[in-house]
């Protein structure tokens, strides 16, 4: 399919990349986010066909620290949700301020889109969260409980957030 590679600069200077598939000018756009340690093309490319069948364009993004986007730290939705808001603003300037947007996230992407659901502009008409998680702490700690305090400390030092902040 015809596609266009797009980039934005995140709030912290990282270059984030995505691939845009236009169904038709002015069509609603589904903005899709992949899961933990995933990549947009591999995890979400099947969604482009679904979008076209529904009369939507699609923007598949590589989240920070994944695939073609810059970064070294995945923040379980903390910074990714801010990136999502920037992608929304980018689409509003790129496609027009009245463009209808559907957010779709899988796993980490699901948590990403849910974290900002109360901050979305009116352009966002629907949010789909497939297999999102409620809290990174709930995912990590039961498996590594003896290391909980050390993990949280290391996370604060290296990534700048606490595991409970991902709730």
PDB file of C-alpha atoms in Angstrom:
ATOM      1  CA  UNK A   1       0.000   0.000   0.000  1.00  0.00           C
ATOM      2  CA  UNK A   2       1.133   3.568  -0.494  1.00  0.00           C
ATOM      3  CA  UNK A   3       2.594   4.814   2.749  1.00  0.00           C
ATOM      4  CA  UNK A   4       4.343   7.804   4.213  1.00  0.00           C
ATOM      5  CA  UNK A   5       6.975   7.716   6.925  1.00  0.00           C
ATOM      6  CA  UNK A   6       6.328  10.380   9.566  1.00  0.00           C
ATOM      7  CA  UNK A   7       8.393  11.625  12.495  1.00  0.00           C
ATOM      8  CA  UNK A   8       7.786  13.791  15.512  1.00  0.00           C
ATOM      9  CA  UNK A   9      10.104  15.048  18.218  1.00  0.00           C
ATOM     10  CA  UNK A  10       9.014  13.951  21.669  1.00  0.00           C
ATOM     11  CA  UNK A  11       8.915  16.339  24.631  1.00  0.00           C
ATOM     12  CA  UNK A  12      12.333  15.025  25.743  1.00  0.00           C
ATOM     13  CA  UNK A  13      14.009  15.315  22.344  1.00  0.00           C
ATOM     14  CA  UNK A  14      13.626  11.733  21.081  1.00  0.00           C
ATOM     15  CA  UNK A  15      12.668  11.183  17.455  1.00  0.00           C
ATOM     16  CA  UNK A  16       9.562   9.020  17.206  1.00  0.00           C
ATOM     17  CA  UNK A  17       8.588   7.381  13.947  1.00  0.00           C
ATOM     18  CA  UNK A  18       5.398   6.127  12.390  1.00  0.00           C
ATOM     19  CA  UNK A  19       3.969   4.982   9.076  1.00  0.00           C
ATOM     20  CA  UNK A  20       0.831   6.602   7.663  1.00  0.00           C
ATOM     21  CA  UNK A  21      -1.555   4.798   5.317  1.00  0.00           C
ATOM     22  CA  UNK A  22      -4.172   7.114   3.831  1.00  0.00           C
ATOM     23  CA  UNK A  23      -7.503   5.555   2.914  1.00  0.00           C
ATOM     24  CA  UNK A  24      -8.914   8.811   1.547  1.00  0.00           C
ATOM     25  CA  UNK A  25      -8.373  12.504   2.273  1.00  0.00           C
ATOM     26  CA  UNK A  26     -10.480  13.516   5.264  1.00  0.00           C
ATOM     27  CA  UNK A  27     -11.145   9.937   6.414  1.00  0.00           C
ATOM     28  CA  UNK A  28     -11.008   9.239  10.149  1.00  0.00           C
ATOM     29  CA  UNK A  29      -7.561   8.111  11.296  1.00  0.00           C
ATOM     30  CA  UNK A  30      -6.826   5.193  13.578  1.00  0.00           C
ATOM     31  CA  UNK A  31      -3.683   5.927  15.596  1.00  0.00           C
ATOM     32  CA  UNK A  32      -2.227   2.578  16.681  1.00  0.00           C
ATOM     33  CA  UNK A  33       0.294   1.710  19.412  1.00  0.00           C
ATOM     34  CA  UNK A  34       2.069  -1.659  19.757  1.00  0.00           C
ATOM     35  CA  UNK A  35       2.866  -3.722  22.828  1.00  0.00           C
ATOM     36  CA  UNK A  36       5.887  -4.103  25.076  1.00  0.00           C
ATOM     37  CA  UNK A  37       9.118  -4.786  23.142  1.00  0.00           C
ATOM     38  CA  UNK A  38       7.099  -4.801  19.929  1.00  0.00           C
ATOM     39  CA  UNK A  39       7.180  -2.827  16.722  1.00  0.00           C
ATOM     40  CA  UNK A  40       4.362  -1.171  14.856  1.00  0.00           C
ATOM     41  CA  UNK A  41       4.838  -2.920  11.536  1.00  0.00           C
ATOM     42  CA  UNK A  42       4.967  -6.425  12.987  1.00  0.00           C
ATOM     43  CA  UNK A  43       2.298  -6.034  15.673  1.00  0.00           C
ATOM     44  CA  UNK A  44      -0.213  -3.786  13.923  1.00  0.00           C
ATOM     45  CA  UNK A  45       0.114  -4.049  10.140  1.00  0.00           C
ATOM     46  CA  UNK A  46      -2.953  -6.314   9.984  1.00  0.00           C
ATOM     47  CA  UNK A  47      -4.908  -3.402  11.407  1.00  0.00           C
ATOM     48  CA  UNK A  48      -4.339  -1.365   8.247  1.00  0.00           C
ATOM     49  CA  UNK A  49      -6.519  -3.746   6.212  1.00  0.00           C
ATOM     50  CA  UNK A  50      -9.226  -3.565   8.900  1.00  0.00           C
ATOM     51  CA  UNK A  51      -9.016   0.237   8.882  1.00  0.00           C
ATOM     52  CA  UNK A  52      -9.399   0.376   5.096  1.00  0.00           C
ATOM     53  CA  UNK A  53     -12.411  -1.958   5.246  1.00  0.00           C
ATOM     54  CA  UNK A  54     -13.957   0.462   7.775  1.00  0.00           C
ATOM     55  CA  UNK A  55     -13.121   3.545   5.674  1.00  0.00           C
ATOM     56  CA  UNK A  56     -10.310   4.763   7.944  1.00  0.00           C
ATOM     57  CA  UNK A  57      -6.741   5.843   7.388  1.00  0.00           C
ATOM     58  CA  UNK A  58      -4.117   4.383   9.732  1.00  0.00           C
ATOM     59  CA  UNK A  59      -1.023   5.680  11.513  1.00  0.00           C
ATOM     60  CA  UNK A  60       1.084   2.929  13.041  1.00  0.00           C
ATOM     61  CA  UNK A  61       3.738   4.272  15.394  1.00  0.00           C
ATOM     62  CA  UNK A  62       6.845   2.753  16.893  1.00  0.00           C
ATOM     63  CA  UNK A  63       6.783   3.703  20.553  1.00  0.00           C
ATOM     64  CA  UNK A  64       9.866   5.107  22.285  1.00  0.00           C
ATOM     65  CA  UNK A  65      12.727   2.649  22.751  1.00  0.00           C
ATOM     66  CA  UNK A  66      11.162   0.351  20.159  1.00  0.00           C
ATOM     67  CA  UNK A  67      11.907  -0.493  16.524  1.00  0.00           C
ATOM     68  CA  UNK A  68      12.674   2.653  14.464  1.00  0.00           C
ATOM     69  CA  UNK A  69      11.991   5.200  17.235  1.00  0.00           C
ATOM     70  CA  UNK A  70      14.733   6.580  19.464  1.00  0.00           C
ATOM     71  CA  UNK A  71      15.189   5.855  23.148  1.00  0.00           C
ATOM     72  CA  UNK A  72      16.548   3.227  25.497  1.00  0.00           C
ATOM     73  CA  UNK A  73      13.915   3.063  28.247  1.00  0.00           C
ATOM     74  CA  UNK A  74      10.341   1.793  28.049  1.00  0.00           C
ATOM     75  CA  UNK A  75       8.327   3.565  30.750  1.00  0.00           C
ATOM     76  CA  UNK A  76       5.156   1.416  30.824  1.00  0.00           C
ATOM     77  CA  UNK A  77       2.914   4.250  29.678  1.00  0.00           C
ATOM     78  CA  UNK A  78       4.390   7.175  31.650  1.00  0.00           C
ATOM     79  CA  UNK A  79       6.231   8.877  28.792  1.00  0.00           C
ATOM     80  CA  UNK A  80       4.490   6.894  26.039  1.00  0.00           C
ATOM     81  CA  UNK A  81       1.170   8.517  26.969  1.00  0.00           C
ATOM     82  CA  UNK A  82       2.723  11.963  26.557  1.00  0.00           C
ATOM     83  CA  UNK A  83       4.017  10.805  23.176  1.00  0.00           C
ATOM     84  CA  UNK A  84       0.479   9.729  22.275  1.00  0.00           C
ATOM     85  CA  UNK A  85      -0.805  13.238  22.986  1.00  0.00           C
ATOM     86  CA  UNK A  86       1.934  14.634  20.743  1.00  0.00           C
ATOM     87  CA  UNK A  87       0.933  12.253  17.923  1.00  0.00           C
ATOM     88  CA  UNK A  88      -2.662  13.469  18.296  1.00  0.00           C
ATOM     89  CA  UNK A  89      -1.536  17.101  18.029  1.00  0.00           C
ATOM     90  CA  UNK A  90       0.629  16.205  15.048  1.00  0.00           C
ATOM     91  CA  UNK A  91      -2.380  14.642  13.269  1.00  0.00           C
ATOM     92  CA  UNK A  92      -4.480  17.711  14.022  1.00  0.00           C
ATOM     93  CA  UNK A  93      -1.912  19.957  12.367  1.00  0.00           C
ATOM     94  CA  UNK A  94      -1.076  17.504   9.548  1.00  0.00           C
ATOM     95  CA  UNK A  95      -4.633  16.494   8.572  1.00  0.00           C
ATOM     96  CA  UNK A  96      -6.680  19.410   9.851  1.00  0.00           C
ATOM     97  CA  UNK A  97      -7.918  20.423  13.274  1.00  0.00           C
ATOM     98  CA  UNK A  98     -11.274  18.682  12.712  1.00  0.00           C
ATOM     99  CA  UNK A  99      -9.862  15.238  11.827  1.00  0.00           C
ATOM    100  CA  UNK A 100     -11.581  12.367  13.654  1.00  0.00           C
ATOM    101  CA  UNK A 101      -9.140  10.153  15.536  1.00  0.00           C
ATOM    102  CA  UNK A 102      -9.519   6.655  16.934  1.00  0.00           C
ATOM    103  CA  UNK A 103      -6.841   5.510  19.408  1.00  0.00           C
ATOM    104  CA  UNK A 104      -5.995   1.817  19.399  1.00  0.00           C
ATOM    105  CA  UNK A 105      -3.438   0.224  21.679  1.00  0.00           C
ATOM    106  CA  UNK A 106      -2.341  -3.336  22.287  1.00  0.00           C
ATOM    107  CA  UNK A 107      -0.769  -4.405  25.628  1.00  0.00           C
ATOM    108  CA  UNK A 108       1.630  -1.543  26.498  1.00  0.00           C
ATOM    109  CA  UNK A 109      -0.127   0.442  23.771  1.00  0.00           C
ATOM    110  CA  UNK A 110      -3.450  -0.279  25.484  1.00  0.00           C
ATOM    111  CA  UNK A 111      -2.129   1.114  28.748  1.00  0.00           C
ATOM    112  CA  UNK A 112      -0.714   4.096  26.830  1.00  0.00           C
ATOM    113  CA  UNK A 113      -4.050   5.126  25.311  1.00  0.00           C
ATOM    114  CA  UNK A 114      -5.999   4.555  28.531  1.00  0.00           C
ATOM    115  CA  UNK A 115      -3.597   6.686  30.567  1.00  0.00           C
ATOM    116  CA  UNK A 116      -4.537   9.791  28.547  1.00  0.00           C
ATOM    117  CA  UNK A 117      -8.236   9.126  27.961  1.00  0.00           C
ATOM    118  CA  UNK A 118      -9.235  12.068  30.154  1.00  0.00           C
ATOM    119  CA  UNK A 119      -6.802  14.421  28.381  1.00  0.00           C
ATOM    120  CA  UNK A 120      -7.840  13.841  24.767  1.00  0.00           C
ATOM    121  CA  UNK A 121      -9.236  16.633  22.609  1.00  0.00           C
ATOM    122  CA  UNK A 122     -12.735  16.294  21.153  1.00  0.00           C
ATOM    123  CA  UNK A 123     -11.211  14.914  17.931  1.00  0.00           C
ATOM    124  CA  UNK A 124     -10.675  11.570  19.667  1.00  0.00           C
ATOM    125  CA  UNK A 125     -13.938   9.736  19.084  1.00  0.00           C
ATOM    126  CA  UNK A 126     -13.069   6.238  20.298  1.00  0.00           C
ATOM    127  CA  UNK A 127     -10.376   4.493  22.343  1.00  0.00           C
ATOM    128  CA  UNK A 128      -9.686   0.770  21.957  1.00  0.00           C
ATOM    129  CA  UNK A 129      -7.477  -0.900  24.544  1.00  0.00           C
ATOM    130  CA  UNK A 130      -6.650  -4.507  23.741  1.00  0.00           C
ATOM    131  CA  UNK A 131      -4.956  -6.409  26.578  1.00  0.00           C
ATOM    132  CA  UNK A 132      -3.785  -3.304  28.414  1.00  0.00           C
ATOM    133  CA  UNK A 133      -2.598  -3.554  31.992  1.00  0.00           C
ATOM    134  CA  UNK A 134      -3.668  -1.590  35.042  1.00  0.00           C
ATOM    135  CA  UNK A 135      -0.245  -1.168  36.606  1.00  0.00           C
ATOM    136  CA  UNK A 136       3.339  -2.128  35.745  1.00  0.00           C
ATOM    137  CA  UNK A 137       3.831  -2.812  39.433  1.00  0.00           C
ATOM    138  CA  UNK A 138       1.057  -5.438  39.308  1.00  0.00           C
ATOM    139  CA  UNK A 139       2.736  -7.071  36.310  1.00  0.00           C
ATOM    140  CA  UNK A 140       6.341  -7.021  37.549  1.00  0.00           C
ATOM    141  CA  UNK A 141       6.207  -7.367  41.341  1.00  0.00           C
ATOM    142  CA  UNK A 142       4.354 -10.715  41.636  1.00  0.00           C
ATOM    143  CA  UNK A 143       7.047 -12.317  39.481  1.00  0.00           C
ATOM    144  CA  UNK A 144      10.016 -10.574  41.102  1.00  0.00           C
ATOM    145  CA  UNK A 145       8.744  -9.718  44.609  1.00  0.00           C
ATOM    146  CA  UNK A 146      12.092 -10.344  46.372  1.00  0.00           C
ATOM    147  CA  UNK A 147      13.593  -7.574  44.226  1.00  0.00           C
ATOM    148  CA  UNK A 148      10.676  -5.125  44.485  1.00  0.00           C
ATOM    149  CA  UNK A 149      12.423  -2.346  46.438  1.00  0.00           C
ATOM    150  CA  UNK A 150      15.632  -2.648  44.427  1.00  0.00           C
ATOM    151  CA  UNK A 151      13.707  -2.610  41.124  1.00  0.00           C
ATOM    152  CA  UNK A 152      11.727   0.436  42.159  1.00  0.00           C
ATOM    153  CA  UNK A 153      14.896   2.279  43.233  1.00  0.00           C
ATOM    154  CA  UNK A 154      16.720   1.403  40.001  1.00  0.00           C
ATOM    155  CA  UNK A 155      13.686   2.435  37.990  1.00  0.00           C
ATOM    156  CA  UNK A 156      13.587   5.829  39.731  1.00  0.00           C
ATOM    157  CA  UNK A 157      17.310   6.393  39.146  1.00  0.00           C
ATOM    158  CA  UNK A 158      17.490   5.177  35.546  1.00  0.00           C
ATOM    159  CA  UNK A 159      14.055   5.979  34.139  1.00  0.00           C
ATOM    160  CA  UNK A 160      12.892   8.757  36.464  1.00  0.00           C
ATOM    161  CA  UNK A 161       9.591   7.258  37.615  1.00  0.00           C
ATOM    162  CA  UNK A 162       8.285   4.807  40.209  1.00  0.00           C
ATOM    163  CA  UNK A 163       6.518   1.610  39.220  1.00  0.00           C
ATOM    164  CA  UNK A 164       3.381   2.712  41.085  1.00  0.00           C
ATOM    165  CA  UNK A 165       3.248   5.807  38.819  1.00  0.00           C
ATOM    166  CA  UNK A 166       2.109   3.576  35.943  1.00  0.00           C
ATOM    167  CA  UNK A 167      -1.235   2.850  37.598  1.00  0.00           C
TER     168      UNK A 167
END
